[in-house]
mmCIF file of C-alpha atoms in Angstrom:
data_model
loop_
_atom_site.group_PDB
_atom_site.id
_atom_site.type_symbol
_atom_site.label_atom_id
_atom_site.label_comp_id
_atom_site.label_asym_id
_atom_site.label_seq_id
_atom_site.Cartn_x
_atom_site.Cartn_y
_atom_site.Cartn_z
ATOM 1 C CA MET R 280 -40.373 38.204 13.743
ATOM 2 C CA THR R 281 -39.346 40.403 16.660
ATOM 3 C CA SER R 282 -36.444 39.317 18.865
ATOM 4 C CA TYR R 283 -34.587 40.853 21.816
ATOM 5 C CA GLN R 284 -30.898 40.149 21.334
ATOM 6 C CA VAL R 285 -27.437 40.567 22.786
ATOM 7 C CA ILE R 286 -25.664 42.819 20.277
ATOM 8 C CA GLU R 287 -22.651 43.474 22.507
ATOM 9 C CA TRP R 288 -21.770 41.372 25.546
ATOM 10 C CA GLY R 289 -23.011 43.003 28.732
ATOM 11 C CA GLU R 290 -24.983 45.732 26.980
ATOM 12 C CA PRO R 291 -28.815 46.000 27.137
ATOM 13 C CA LEU R 292 -30.709 43.676 24.846
ATOM 14 C CA GLU R 293 -31.879 45.333 21.657
ATOM 15 C CA ARG R 294 -35.043 44.777 19.693
ATOM 16 C CA ARG R 295 -34.425 43.502 16.170
ATOM 17 C CA ASP R 296 -36.952 42.563 13.477
ATOM 18 C CA TYR R 297 -36.355 39.724 11.015
ATOM 19 C CA PRO R 298 -38.386 37.732 8.498
ATOM 20 C CA THR R 299 -40.093 34.781 10.201
ATOM 21 C CA PRO R 300 -37.964 31.732 9.285
ATOM 22 C CA ASP R 301 -39.195 28.684 7.393
ATOM 23 C CA PRO R 302 -38.266 25.412 9.142
ATOM 24 C CA GLN R 303 -35.833 23.193 7.256
ATOM 25 C CA GLY R 304 -35.195 19.456 7.550
ATOM 26 C CA THR R 305 -36.545 18.191 10.880
ATOM 27 C CA GLU R 306 -36.945 21.690 12.331
ATOM 28 C CA VAL R 307 -40.115 22.835 14.050
ATOM 29 C CA LEU R 308 -41.158 26.484 14.118
ATOM 30 C CA VAL R 309 -42.727 27.406 17.460
ATOM 31 C CA GLU R 310 -44.763 30.550 18.047
ATOM 32 C CA VAL R 311 -43.597 31.608 21.498
ATOM 33 C CA GLN R 312 -46.317 32.285 24.073
ATOM 34 C CA ALA R 313 -44.016 32.948 27.036
ATOM 35 C CA CYS R 314 -40.384 32.470 28.046
ATOM 36 C CA GLY R 315 -38.973 32.181 31.534
ATOM 37 C CA VAL R 316 -36.213 34.528 32.657
ATOM 38 C CA CYS R 317 -33.482 32.473 34.331
ATOM 39 C CA HIS R 318 -30.585 33.630 36.492
ATOM 40 C CA SER R 319 -28.267 31.922 33.992
ATOM 41 C CA ASP R 320 -29.357 34.538 31.456
ATOM 42 C CA LEU R 321 -27.367 37.093 33.449
ATOM 43 C CA HIS R 322 -24.188 35.030 32.998
ATOM 44 C CA ILE R 323 -24.870 34.410 29.311
ATOM 45 C CA HIS R 324 -25.574 38.122 28.836
ATOM 46 C CA THR R 325 -22.059 38.989 30.053
ATOM 47 C CA GLY R 326 -20.519 36.510 27.613
ATOM 48 C CA TYR R 327 -18.854 34.210 30.132
ATOM 49 C CA PHE R 328 -19.276 32.012 33.186
ATOM 50 C CA ASP R 329 -16.977 32.503 36.179
ATOM 51 C CA MET R 330 -15.438 29.083 36.779
ATOM 52 C CA GLY R 331 -13.596 30.088 39.958
ATOM 53 C CA GLY R 332 -9.887 30.577 40.565
ATOM 54 C CA GLY R 333 -9.735 33.337 37.979
ATOM 55 C CA ARG R 334 -10.902 31.047 35.173
ATOM 56 C CA LYS R 335 -13.679 31.998 32.771
ATOM 57 C CA ARG R 336 -15.725 29.956 30.329
ATOM 58 C CA VAL R 337 -15.992 32.456 27.484
ATOM 59 C CA LEU R 338 -18.948 31.882 25.177
ATOM 60 C CA ALA R 339 -17.191 33.332 22.115
ATOM 61 C CA ASP R 340 -14.490 30.677 22.581
ATOM 62 C CA LEU R 341 -17.237 28.049 22.387
ATOM 63 C CA GLY R 342 -18.352 29.342 19.002
ATOM 64 C CA VAL R 343 -21.210 31.544 20.187
ATOM 65 C CA GLU R 344 -21.783 34.402 17.765
ATOM 66 C CA LEU R 345 -23.563 37.715 18.140
ATOM 67 C CA PRO R 346 -26.265 38.812 17.750
ATOM 68 C CA LEU R 347 -27.777 36.188 20.062
ATOM 69 C CA THR R 348 -31.404 35.863 21.148
ATOM 70 C CA LEU R 349 -31.484 34.742 24.780
ATOM 71 C CA GLY R 350 -34.259 32.777 26.494
ATOM 72 C CA HIS R 351 -34.020 29.057 27.254
ATOM 73 C CA GLU R 352 -37.374 28.453 28.984
ATOM 74 C CA PRO R 353 -39.935 28.876 26.161
ATOM 75 C CA VAL R 354 -43.436 27.509 25.702
ATOM 76 C CA GLY R 355 -45.465 28.023 22.584
ATOM 77 C CA THR R 356 -47.515 26.422 19.845
ATOM 78 C CA VAL R 357 -46.345 24.532 16.780
ATOM 79 C CA ALA R 358 -46.565 26.918 13.814
ATOM 80 C CA ALA R 359 -44.850 24.910 11.042
ATOM 81 C CA VAL R 360 -42.615 21.881 10.502
ATOM 82 C CA GLY R 361 -39.765 21.127 8.128
ATOM 83 C CA PRO R 362 -40.130 18.866 5.079
ATOM 84 C CA GLU R 363 -38.470 15.898 6.819
ATOM 85 C CA VAL R 364 -41.246 15.754 9.411
ATOM 86 C CA ASP R 365 -43.511 13.562 7.273
ATOM 87 C CA ASP R 366 -46.378 13.180 9.743
ATOM 88 C CA PRO R 367 -46.462 16.012 12.297
ATOM 89 C CA ALA R 368 -49.175 14.339 14.376
ATOM 90 C CA ALA R 369 -47.249 11.051 14.565
ATOM 91 C CA ALA R 370 -44.102 13.004 15.457
ATOM 92 C CA GLY R 371 -45.947 14.677 18.330
ATOM 93 C CA VAL R 372 -45.980 18.140 16.756
ATOM 94 C CA PRO R 373 -49.380 18.688 15.113
ATOM 95 C CA ILE R 374 -49.843 22.256 13.941
ATOM 96 C CA GLY R 375 -51.275 24.420 16.718
ATOM 97 C CA ALA R 376 -50.276 22.032 19.525
ATOM 98 C CA PRO R 377 -49.020 23.682 22.734
ATOM 99 C CA ARG R 378 -45.538 22.476 23.611
ATOM 100 C CA VAL R 379 -42.768 23.254 26.071
ATOM 101 C CA VAL R 380 -39.260 23.354 24.620
ATOM 102 C CA TRP R 381 -36.451 21.280 26.154
ATOM 103 C CA PRO R 382 -33.601 23.624 25.134
ATOM 104 C CA TRP R 383 -30.441 21.660 25.941
ATOM 105 C CA VAL R 384 -29.811 20.506 22.392
ATOM 106 C CA GLY R 385 -26.483 18.866 21.618
ATOM 107 C CA CYS R 386 -24.529 18.873 18.374
ATOM 108 C CA ARG R 387 -26.743 15.948 17.252
ATOM 109 C CA GLN R 388 -23.710 14.186 15.742
ATOM 110 C CA CYS R 389 -21.489 12.893 18.575
ATOM 111 C CA ALA R 390 -21.866 9.547 20.355
ATOM 112 C CA ALA R 391 -23.674 11.128 23.314
ATOM 113 C CA CYS R 392 -26.210 12.857 21.066
ATOM 114 C CA LEU R 393 -26.789 9.689 19.043
ATOM 115 C CA ARG R 394 -27.671 8.014 22.367
ATOM 116 C CA GLU R 395 -30.074 10.938 22.970
ATOM 117 C CA GLU R 396 -27.940 12.081 25.902
ATOM 118 C CA ASP R 397 -27.567 15.662 24.689
ATOM 119 C CA ILE R 398 -26.522 17.054 28.083
ATOM 120 C CA LEU R 399 -23.285 15.020 27.826
ATOM 121 C CA CYS R 400 -22.422 16.654 24.489
ATOM 122 C CA GLU R 401 -19.203 18.703 24.467
ATOM 123 C CA ARG R 402 -20.453 20.911 21.608
ATOM 124 C CA GLY R 403 -23.964 21.713 22.811
ATOM 125 C CA ARG R 404 -26.155 23.980 20.699
ATOM 126 C CA TYR R 405 -28.258 25.125 23.632
ATOM 127 C CA LEU R 406 -31.261 27.191 22.601
ATOM 128 C CA GLY R 407 -31.061 30.666 24.105
ATOM 129 C CA ALA R 408 -27.537 30.080 25.370
ATOM 130 C CA ARG R 409 -25.444 29.242 22.316
ATOM 131 C CA VAL R 410 -27.939 29.665 19.493
ATOM 132 C CA ASP R 411 -31.084 31.794 19.258
ATOM 133 C CA GLY R 412 -33.731 31.186 21.898
ATOM 134 C CA GLY R 413 -37.125 32.279 23.119
ATOM 135 C CA TYR R 414 -36.918 36.057 23.701
ATOM 136 C CA SER R 415 -38.759 36.336 20.426
ATOM 137 C CA ASP R 416 -42.185 35.678 18.989
ATOM 138 C CA TYR R 417 -40.895 32.695 16.962
ATOM 139 C CA LEU R 418 -38.268 30.040 17.668
ATOM 140 C CA LEU R 419 -36.730 27.284 15.546
ATOM 141 C CA VAL R 420 -36.355 23.946 17.359
ATOM 142 C CA PRO R 421 -34.070 21.406 15.610
ATOM 143 C CA HIS R 422 -36.242 18.290 16.036
ATOM 144 C CA PRO R 423 -39.666 17.256 17.369
ATOM 145 C CA ARG R 424 -38.066 15.248 20.182
ATOM 146 C CA TYR R 425 -37.121 18.494 21.933
ATOM 147 C CA LEU R 426 -40.787 19.431 22.326
ATOM 148 C CA GLN R 427 -43.052 18.016 25.015
ATOM 149 C CA PRO R 428 -46.775 18.315 25.708
ATOM 150 C CA TYR R 429 -47.733 19.909 29.002
ATOM 151 C CA ASP R 430 -51.492 19.384 28.971
ATOM 152 C CA GLY R 431 -53.036 19.542 32.409
ATOM 153 C CA ILE R 432 -50.635 22.110 33.848
ATOM 154 C CA GLU R 433 -50.092 25.859 33.555
ATOM 155 C CA ALA R 434 -48.091 27.085 30.543
ATOM 156 C CA ASP R 435 -46.006 29.464 32.658
ATOM 157 C CA ALA R 436 -45.088 26.682 35.084
ATOM 158 C CA ALA R 437 -44.110 24.415 32.186
ATOM 159 C CA ALA R 438 -41.793 27.151 30.906
ATOM 160 C CA THR R 439 -39.914 27.415 34.191
ATOM 161 C CA TYR R 440 -39.609 23.620 34.402
ATOM 162 C CA ALA R 441 -37.435 23.593 31.247
ATOM 163 C CA CYS R 442 -34.397 24.864 33.166
ATOM 164 C CA ALA R 443 -34.862 25.825 36.817
ATOM 165 C CA GLY R 444 -37.412 23.074 37.379
ATOM 166 C CA ILE R 445 -35.450 20.178 35.928
ATOM 167 C CA THR R 446 -32.177 21.497 37.342
ATOM 168 C CA GLY R 447 -33.610 21.330 40.858
ATOM 169 C CA TYR R 448 -35.403 18.052 40.215
ATOM 170 C CA ALA R 449 -32.359 16.295 38.741
ATOM 171 C CA ALA R 450 -30.168 17.502 41.621
ATOM 172 C CA VAL R 451 -32.577 16.186 44.253
ATOM 173 C CA LYS R 452 -32.787 12.859 42.403
ATOM 174 C CA ARG R 453 -28.999 12.605 42.456
ATOM 175 C CA ALA R 454 -28.938 13.369 46.176
ATOM 176 C CA LEU R 455 -31.537 10.673 46.857
ATOM 177 C CA THR R 456 -30.068 8.031 44.563
ATOM 178 C CA THR R 457 -29.030 4.694 46.044
ATOM 179 C CA ASN R 458 -26.631 3.921 43.220
ATOM 180 C CA PRO R 459 -24.627 6.979 42.035
ATOM 181 C CA GLU R 460 -24.715 5.582 38.505
ATOM 182 C CA ASP R 461 -28.503 5.192 38.459
ATOM 183 C CA SER R 462 -30.339 8.494 38.851
ATOM 184 C CA GLY R 463 -33.679 6.737 38.603
ATOM 185 C CA THR R 464 -33.350 4.737 41.823
ATOM 186 C CA LEU R 465 -34.666 6.691 44.792
ATOM 187 C CA GLY R 466 -35.014 5.691 48.392
ATOM 188 C CA ARG R 467 -31.592 5.797 50.033
ATOM 189 C CA ILE R 468 -32.872 8.561 52.311
ATOM 190 C CA GLY R 469 -35.754 7.606 54.562
ATOM 191 C CA PRO R 470 -38.097 9.279 57.071
ATOM 192 C CA GLY R 471 -35.455 9.343 59.795
ATOM 193 C CA ASP R 472 -32.875 11.083 57.622
ATOM 194 C CA THR R 473 -32.173 14.750 56.864
ATOM 195 C CA LEU R 474 -31.776 16.366 53.455
ATOM 196 C CA LEU R 475 -30.115 19.803 53.370
ATOM 197 C CA LEU R 476 -30.875 22.254 50.555
ATOM 198 C CA VAL R 477 -28.545 25.272 50.426
ATOM 199 C CA GLY R 478 -29.981 28.363 48.739
ATOM 200 C CA ALA R 479 -33.644 29.384 48.681
ATOM 201 C CA GLY R 480 -33.684 31.219 45.361
ATOM 202 C CA GLY R 481 -35.824 30.228 42.396
ATOM 203 C CA VAL R 482 -34.110 26.876 41.743
ATOM 204 C CA GLY R 483 -33.754 26.058 45.436
ATOM 205 C CA LEU R 484 -37.437 26.656 46.126
ATOM 206 C CA SER R 485 -38.411 24.552 43.108
ATOM 207 C CA ALA R 486 -36.206 21.772 44.451
ATOM 208 C CA LEU R 487 -37.793 22.113 47.892
ATOM 209 C CA ARG R 488 -41.262 21.531 46.446
ATOM 210 C CA VAL R 489 -40.012 18.503 44.527
ATOM 211 C CA ALA R 490 -38.171 17.062 47.521
ATOM 212 C CA ARG R 491 -41.270 17.466 49.652
ATOM 213 C CA ALA R 492 -43.180 15.394 47.065
ATOM 214 C CA ILE R 493 -40.715 12.531 46.532
ATOM 215 C CA THR R 494 -39.071 11.929 49.919
ATOM 216 C CA ASP R 495 -40.217 11.539 53.516
ATOM 217 C CA ALA R 496 -36.913 12.839 54.850
ATOM 218 C CA ARG R 497 -36.691 15.867 57.109
ATOM 219 C CA ILE R 498 -35.793 18.834 54.882
ATOM 220 C CA VAL R 499 -33.640 21.701 56.117
ATOM 221 C CA VAL R 500 -33.051 24.789 53.961
ATOM 222 C CA ALA R 501 -30.026 27.060 54.443
ATOM 223 C CA ASP R 502 -29.835 30.645 53.224
ATOM 224 C CA ILE R 503 -28.163 33.894 54.242
ATOM 225 C CA SER R 504 -31.443 35.828 53.859
ATOM 226 C CA ALA R 505 -34.003 35.776 56.671
ATOM 227 C CA GLU R 506 -36.734 36.582 54.151
ATOM 228 C CA LYS R 507 -35.799 33.633 51.950
ATOM 229 C CA ARG R 508 -35.597 31.326 54.954
ATOM 230 C CA ALA R 509 -39.126 32.385 55.887
ATOM 231 C CA LEU R 510 -40.236 31.740 52.298
ATOM 232 C CA ALA R 511 -38.693 28.265 52.480
ATOM 233 C CA GLU R 512 -40.587 27.490 55.673
ATOM 234 C CA ALA R 513 -43.799 28.657 54.017
ATOM 235 C CA ASN R 514 -43.081 26.242 51.151
ATOM 236 C CA GLY R 515 -42.566 23.134 53.237
ATOM 237 C CA ALA R 516 -39.117 23.235 54.865
ATOM 238 C CA ASP R 517 -39.065 21.517 58.256
ATOM 239 C CA ALA R 518 -36.354 23.895 59.478
ATOM 240 C CA THR R 519 -33.945 26.552 58.221
ATOM 241 C CA ILE R 520 -30.426 27.672 59.092
ATOM 242 C CA ASP R 521 -28.381 30.805 58.405
ATOM 243 C CA THR R 522 -25.403 30.174 56.106
ATOM 244 C CA SER R 523 -23.643 33.287 57.376
ATOM 245 C CA ASP R 524 -22.921 31.428 60.620
ATOM 246 C CA PRO R 525 -19.610 29.544 60.151
ATOM 247 C CA GLU R 526 -20.719 26.973 62.723
ATOM 248 C CA ALA R 527 -24.083 26.332 61.042
ATOM 249 C CA GLY R 528 -23.030 23.062 59.405
ATOM 250 C CA ARG R 529 -21.480 21.579 62.536
ATOM 251 C CA GLN R 530 -24.494 22.619 64.595
ATOM 252 C CA LEU R 531 -26.852 20.990 62.107
ATOM 253 C CA LYS R 532 -24.778 17.795 62.200
ATOM 254 C CA ALA R 533 -25.048 17.690 65.975
ATOM 255 C CA GLN R 534 -28.783 18.328 65.875
ATOM 256 C CA SER R 535 -29.432 15.608 63.300
ATOM 257 C CA GLY R 536 -27.669 12.803 65.167
ATOM 258 C CA ALA R 537 -24.984 11.250 62.982
ATOM 259 C CA GLY R 538 -25.337 14.047 60.461
ATOM 260 C CA VAL R 539 -27.141 14.987 57.265
ATOM 261 C CA ALA R 540 -27.635 12.157 54.772
ATOM 262 C CA ALA R 541 -27.368 14.343 51.684
ATOM 263 C CA SER R 542 -27.044 17.988 50.728
ATOM 264 C CA VAL R 543 -27.546 20.035 47.587
ATOM 265 C CA ASP R 544 -25.849 23.410 47.073
ATOM 266 C CA PHE R 545 -27.805 25.680 44.730
ATOM 267 C CA VAL R 546 -25.395 28.603 45.237
ATOM 268 C CA GLY R 547 -21.964 27.175 44.459
ATOM 269 C CA MET R 548 -19.702 29.155 46.773
ATOM 270 C CA GLN R 549 -16.920 27.793 48.977
ATOM 271 C CA GLU R 550 -18.809 29.084 52.022
ATOM 272 C CA THR R 551 -22.124 27.469 51.114
ATOM 273 C CA SER R 552 -20.662 24.081 50.263
ATOM 274 C CA ARG R 553 -18.593 24.264 53.458
ATOM 275 C CA VAL R 554 -21.795 24.484 55.499
ATOM 276 C CA ALA R 555 -23.124 21.441 53.667
ATOM 277 C CA LEU R 556 -19.949 19.361 53.984
ATOM 278 C CA ASP R 557 -19.630 20.179 57.687
ATOM 279 C CA SER R 558 -23.126 18.806 58.214
ATOM 280 C CA LEU R 559 -22.743 15.472 56.368
ATOM 281 C CA ARG R 560 -22.728 12.095 58.082
ATOM 282 C CA ARG R 561 -20.302 9.356 57.076
ATOM 283 C CA GLY R 562 -21.270 8.030 53.685
ATOM 284 C CA GLY R 563 -23.170 11.234 52.894
ATOM 285 C CA THR R 564 -23.599 12.755 49.446
ATOM 286 C CA HIS R 565 -23.060 16.385 48.496
ATOM 287 C CA VAL R 566 -24.441 17.609 45.165
ATOM 288 C CA VAL R 567 -23.259 20.929 43.727
ATOM 289 C CA VAL R 568 -25.546 22.765 41.309
ATOM 290 C CA GLY R 569 -24.908 26.497 41.696
ATOM 291 C CA LEU R 570 -22.732 28.353 39.196
ATOM 292 C CA PHE R 571 -21.817 31.305 41.382
ATOM 293 C CA GLY R 572 -18.170 30.873 40.436
ATOM 294 C CA GLY R 573 -16.647 29.594 43.658
ATOM 295 C CA GLU R 574 -14.136 26.835 44.286
ATOM 296 C CA LEU R 575 -14.653 23.831 46.522
ATOM 297 C CA LYS R 576 -11.731 22.886 48.762
ATOM 298 C CA VAL R 577 -12.059 19.559 50.543
ATOM 299 C CA SER R 578 -9.634 17.751 52.815
ATOM 300 C CA VAL R 579 -8.590 14.545 51.064
ATOM 301 C CA ALA R 580 -8.540 12.760 54.415
ATOM 302 C CA ASP R 581 -12.078 13.923 55.275
ATOM 303 C CA TYR R 582 -13.231 12.841 51.832
ATOM 304 C CA ILE R 583 -11.735 9.344 52.305
ATOM 305 C CA TYR R 584 -12.481 8.683 55.977
ATOM 306 C CA GLY R 585 -15.936 10.167 55.677
ATOM 307 C CA LEU R 586 -16.731 7.986 52.628
ATOM 308 C CA LEU R 587 -18.179 11.125 51.082
ATOM 309 C CA ALA R 588 -19.587 11.392 47.581
ATOM 310 C CA ILE R 589 -19.390 14.795 45.895
ATOM 311 C CA ARG R 590 -21.335 15.062 42.656
ATOM 312 C CA GLY R 591 -21.920 17.754 40.097
ATOM 313 C CA SER R 592 -25.405 18.208 38.689
ATOM 314 C CA HIS R 593 -26.095 20.239 35.572
ATOM 315 C CA LEU R 594 -29.521 20.706 33.982
ATOM 316 C CA GLY R 595 -31.778 17.695 33.424
ATOM 317 C CA THR R 596 -32.992 15.358 30.718
ATOM 318 C CA PRO R 597 -36.181 15.319 28.636
ATOM 319 C CA GLN R 598 -37.288 12.463 30.885
ATOM 320 C CA ASP R 599 -36.773 14.697 33.920
ATOM 321 C CA LEU R 600 -38.971 17.327 32.277
ATOM 322 C CA ALA R 601 -41.699 14.761 31.572
ATOM 323 C CA GLU R 602 -41.561 13.474 35.158
ATOM 324 C CA LEU R 603 -41.741 16.981 36.576
ATOM 325 C CA ILE R 604 -44.764 17.814 34.427
ATOM 326 C CA GLU R 605 -46.396 14.610 35.665
ATOM 327 C CA LEU R 606 -45.770 15.583 39.304
ATOM 328 C CA ARG R 607 -47.551 18.886 38.688
ATOM 329 C CA ARG R 608 -50.336 17.209 36.704
ATOM 330 C CA ASP R 609 -50.955 14.852 39.645
ATOM 331 C CA GLY R 610 -51.071 17.799 42.051
ATOM 332 C CA ARG R 611 -48.030 16.600 44.005
ATOM 333 C CA ILE R 612 -46.151 19.885 43.552
ATOM 334 C CA GLU R 613 -47.217 23.501 43.283
ATOM 335 C CA PRO R 614 -45.639 25.903 40.779
ATOM 336 C CA PRO R 615 -43.444 28.721 42.053
ATOM 337 C CA PRO R 616 -44.864 32.252 42.216
ATOM 338 C CA ILE R 617 -44.694 33.461 38.606
ATOM 339 C CA ALA R 618 -45.100 37.041 37.359
ATOM 340 C CA ARG R 619 -45.848 37.820 33.717
ATOM 341 C CA ARG R 620 -44.111 40.783 32.072
ATOM 342 C CA PRO R 621 -44.028 42.076 28.489
ATOM 343 C CA LEU R 622 -40.967 40.958 26.544
ATOM 344 C CA ALA R 623 -40.248 44.643 25.902
ATOM 345 C CA GLU R 624 -39.446 44.985 29.630
ATOM 346 C CA VAL R 625 -36.813 42.239 29.632
ATOM 347 C CA ASN R 626 -33.928 44.628 30.401
ATOM 348 C CA ASP R 627 -35.816 45.876 33.467
ATOM 349 C CA VAL R 628 -36.377 42.280 34.541
ATOM 350 C CA PHE R 629 -32.628 41.594 34.177
ATOM 351 C CA ALA R 630 -31.845 44.566 36.438
ATOM 352 C CA GLU R 631 -34.325 43.389 39.063
ATOM 353 C CA LEU R 632 -33.003 39.832 38.910
ATOM 354 C CA HIS R 633 -29.441 41.098 39.281
ATOM 355 C CA SER R 634 -30.387 43.147 42.346
ATOM 356 C CA GLY R 635 -32.131 40.182 43.953
ATOM 357 C CA SER R 636 -35.472 41.995 44.144
ATOM 358 C CA ILE R 637 -37.470 39.249 42.407
ATOM 359 C CA ASP R 638 -39.151 36.549 44.494
ATOM 360 C CA GLY R 639 -40.240 33.507 42.552
ATOM 361 C CA ARG R 640 -39.983 33.553 38.775
ATOM 362 C CA VAL R 641 -40.757 35.871 35.845
ATOM 363 C CA VAL R 642 -41.876 34.926 32.353
ATOM 364 C CA VAL R 643 -41.762 37.455 29.538
ATOM 365 C CA VAL R 644 -44.548 37.487 26.983
ATOM 366 C CA PRO R 645 -44.056 38.558 23.330
#
């Protein structure tokens, strides 16, 4: 088994060869066919996430050990199952079946995990982020329930849906939700309303395609880059605005009547969320997704008198992944532009992603 691993935080990934593992217990061994390269990989590669205000979320403090194989957007085929998987076909993992991996595995012991709400786990064992992932030709998945069929859609698209896709989808669902406690109820925003999406990178563009499919609202995309704004318009945005303009939010509010019904920030900077908050109508919802490392400062009075809802959105559930696959299967969304690169070039891909020179998504192929 060949893997590309972090040996020292921040240093180039190194190729390492190991014996191919035998699955134990309920584990499933997946032969990786492709793995998406996500912007979060750059943060994981450094060994920490910038939490803003000088705070860092250090992976070593969370129990992450090196060497670590990155890659949390893998697709592959079932190669073997552990002895506790009595009937692989009944468990949904027949040998040779193509499957996409939902990587956000919890500790599988806490109350949240026992409710199958792994993304609420405080001790997550995320594949490719805290334990070994898909920058390899084989991957161990703890249980069949973390594997989903993707028949009827492209394998590369399914890979990118495992993180960027469901992150954008879940955030848009939260922005459109009538009841903040029920992310499955859509419809609060109608044809006469405006939805603002801030950031036209890979996740933002995925969210734009989803929003176009599930709401009739007018969709405005904000970005500092003229090229990315043009890309957003080509992918269905009704209008775009420049986030470098400090008056952009207020101008959008004036143009949209009472203001924007909901906004989603895929960047996560004070400046980007400020544009969104300045644009919101009374009773509006702002959803923050981006992990750029900024802080969000909000006037308490504006928050109260504006009846604003500010929500965090992180990742998505297996159900979100299934719904997203179904949207693609039905032809309601198109996949992002995806380039295929050899896994051996992953360090070059990291450099290009860091420089911002990649449009769309990249999957690396063992």
